[in-house]
Tab-separated table of C-alpha atoms in Angstrom:
chain	number	residue	atom	x	y	z
A	3	MET	CA	0.007	0.010	0.096
A	4	GLY	CA	1.488	3.321	-0.936
A	5	GLN	CA	1.885	6.311	1.125
A	6	THR	CA	2.495	10.121	0.440
A	7	ARG	CA	3.048	12.899	2.720
A	8	ARG	CA	2.219	16.298	1.574
A	9	SER	CA	4.138	19.293	3.141
A	10	SER	CA	4.308	22.651	1.804
A	11	ASN	CA	3.424	21.563	-1.607
A	12	VAL	CA	6.140	18.970	-1.465
A	13	THR	CA	5.490	15.292	-1.627
A	14	ALA	CA	7.778	12.833	0.178
A	15	THR	CA	7.645	9.453	-1.205
A	16	HIS	CA	7.866	6.611	1.275
A	17	GLN	CA	6.708	3.711	-0.994
A	18	LEU	CA	4.546	4.215	-3.628
A	19	ASP	CA	2.184	1.870	-5.518
A	20	HIS	CA	1.478	2.270	-9.134
A	21	ALA	CA	-1.432	4.921	-8.464
A	22	GLY	CA	1.094	6.874	-6.266
A	23	LEU	CA	3.625	7.032	-9.238
A	24	ILE	CA	0.976	8.063	-11.617
A	25	ASN	CA	-0.054	10.924	-9.344
A	26	LEU	CA	3.417	11.833	-8.693
A	27	GLN	CA	4.307	12.013	-12.332
A	28	ARG	CA	1.338	14.410	-12.823
A	29	LEU	CA	2.406	16.649	-9.795
A	30	VAL	CA	5.938	17.067	-11.669
A	31	THR	CA	4.236	17.613	-14.931
A	32	VAL	CA	2.006	20.387	-13.467
A	33	LEU	CA	4.858	21.933	-11.533
A	34	VAL	CA	7.386	22.045	-14.633
A	35	THR	CA	4.400	23.407	-17.256
A	36	THR	CA	3.603	26.149	-14.403
A	37	HIS	CA	7.086	27.197	-14.265
A	38	LEU	CA	8.054	27.171	-17.839
A	39	ALA	CA	5.245	29.801	-18.446
A	40	ARG	CA	6.554	32.245	-15.789
A	41	ALA	CA	10.234	33.055	-17.198
A	42	THR	CA	12.550	32.092	-14.080
A	43	GLU	CA	10.261	33.217	-11.156
A	44	GLY	CA	10.138	30.347	-8.692
A	45	ARG	CA	12.341	28.122	-10.851
A	46	VAL	CA	14.849	27.588	-8.354
A	47	ASP	CA	12.628	26.601	-5.687
A	48	THR	CA	10.910	24.394	-7.916
A	49	ILE	CA	14.326	22.882	-9.365
A	50	THR	CA	14.998	22.250	-5.370
A	51	ARG	CA	11.819	20.344	-4.991
A	52	LEU	CA	12.089	18.068	-7.883
A	53	GLN	CA	15.794	17.336	-6.694
A	54	HIS	CA	14.253	16.181	-3.478
A	55	LEU	CA	11.710	14.131	-5.015
A	56	GLU	CA	14.017	12.583	-7.655
A	57	GLN	CA	16.245	11.500	-4.702
A	58	ALA	CA	13.335	10.132	-2.751
A	59	ALA	CA	12.431	8.319	-5.845
A	60	TRP	CA	15.832	6.801	-6.598
A	61	THR	CA	15.526	5.630	-2.634
A	62	THR	CA	12.255	4.197	-2.677
A	63	GLY	CA	13.042	2.270	-5.934
A	64	ALA	CA	10.368	4.088	-8.144
A	65	ASP	CA	10.105	3.040	-11.863
A	66	ARG	CA	12.150	4.271	-14.577
A	67	GLN	CA	9.316	6.314	-16.017
A	68	THR	CA	8.757	8.193	-12.790
A	69	LEU	CA	12.526	9.027	-12.723
A	70	GLN	CA	12.389	10.267	-16.144
A	71	VAL	CA	9.620	12.510	-15.650
A	72	ILE	CA	11.136	13.985	-12.951
A	73	THR	CA	14.716	14.223	-14.390
A	74	SER	CA	13.220	15.723	-17.487
A	75	GLY	CA	11.153	18.363	-15.745
A	76	ARG	CA	14.525	19.285	-13.916
A	77	ARG	CA	16.156	19.802	-17.190
A	78	LEU	CA	13.491	21.606	-18.896
A	79	LEU	CA	13.770	24.304	-15.885
A	80	GLY	CA	17.435	24.499	-16.470
A	81	ASP	CA	19.106	21.763	-13.959
A	82	ALA	CA	21.425	19.707	-15.451
A	83	SER	CA	22.872	18.025	-12.622
A	84	ASP	CA	23.227	14.285	-12.513
A	85	LEU	CA	21.600	12.866	-9.339
A	86	THR	CA	21.858	9.063	-9.922
A	87	PRO	CA	22.685	7.084	-6.831
A	88	GLU	CA	26.431	6.683	-7.921
A	89	VAL	CA	27.008	10.327	-8.552
A	90	LEU	CA	25.244	11.332	-5.046
A	91	LYS	CA	27.500	8.966	-3.089
A	92	ARG	CA	30.516	10.379	-4.570
A	93	GLN	CA	29.297	13.922	-3.951
A	94	SER	CA	27.805	13.400	-0.360
A	95	ALA	CA	31.363	12.944	0.786
A	96	ARG	CA	32.241	16.144	-0.441
A	97	LYS	CA	29.490	18.884	-0.190
A	98	PRO	CA	25.670	18.960	0.094
A	99	LEU	CA	23.516	19.970	-3.115
A	100	ALA	CA	24.392	23.524	-4.095
A	101	ASP	CA	22.053	26.315	-5.337
A	102	ARG	CA	21.166	25.660	-8.760
A	103	SER	CA	20.546	29.353	-9.936
A	104	ARG	CA	23.413	29.564	-12.117
A	105	TYR	CA	21.391	27.124	-14.505
A	106	LEU	CA	19.131	29.817	-14.697
A	107	GLY	CA	21.591	32.542	-15.860
A	108	ARG	CA	21.864	34.284	-12.702
A	109	PRO	CA	25.373	35.183	-11.440
């Protein structure tokens, strides 16, 4: 049985069933579509949310389609960072996730 916890418009995944994964994909699509229509306003926050969702999806063993939707959404918003588990393991020893605003053309 799947469970989701919603906190300040961010859904944390614990263990999602098929219906939960579909809902997560829809949430990501709505977030990305909304922010694509608004220049850069709010994109950094949305990218950060998507990064957290992607990390949670990797941790909980989400299917490839869900991971692809999240990754594609981040890239459409300008975040080209690699959040695969192998890369995250190497980076976690060095530093936490940085501010991704540089991908939006900000100094």
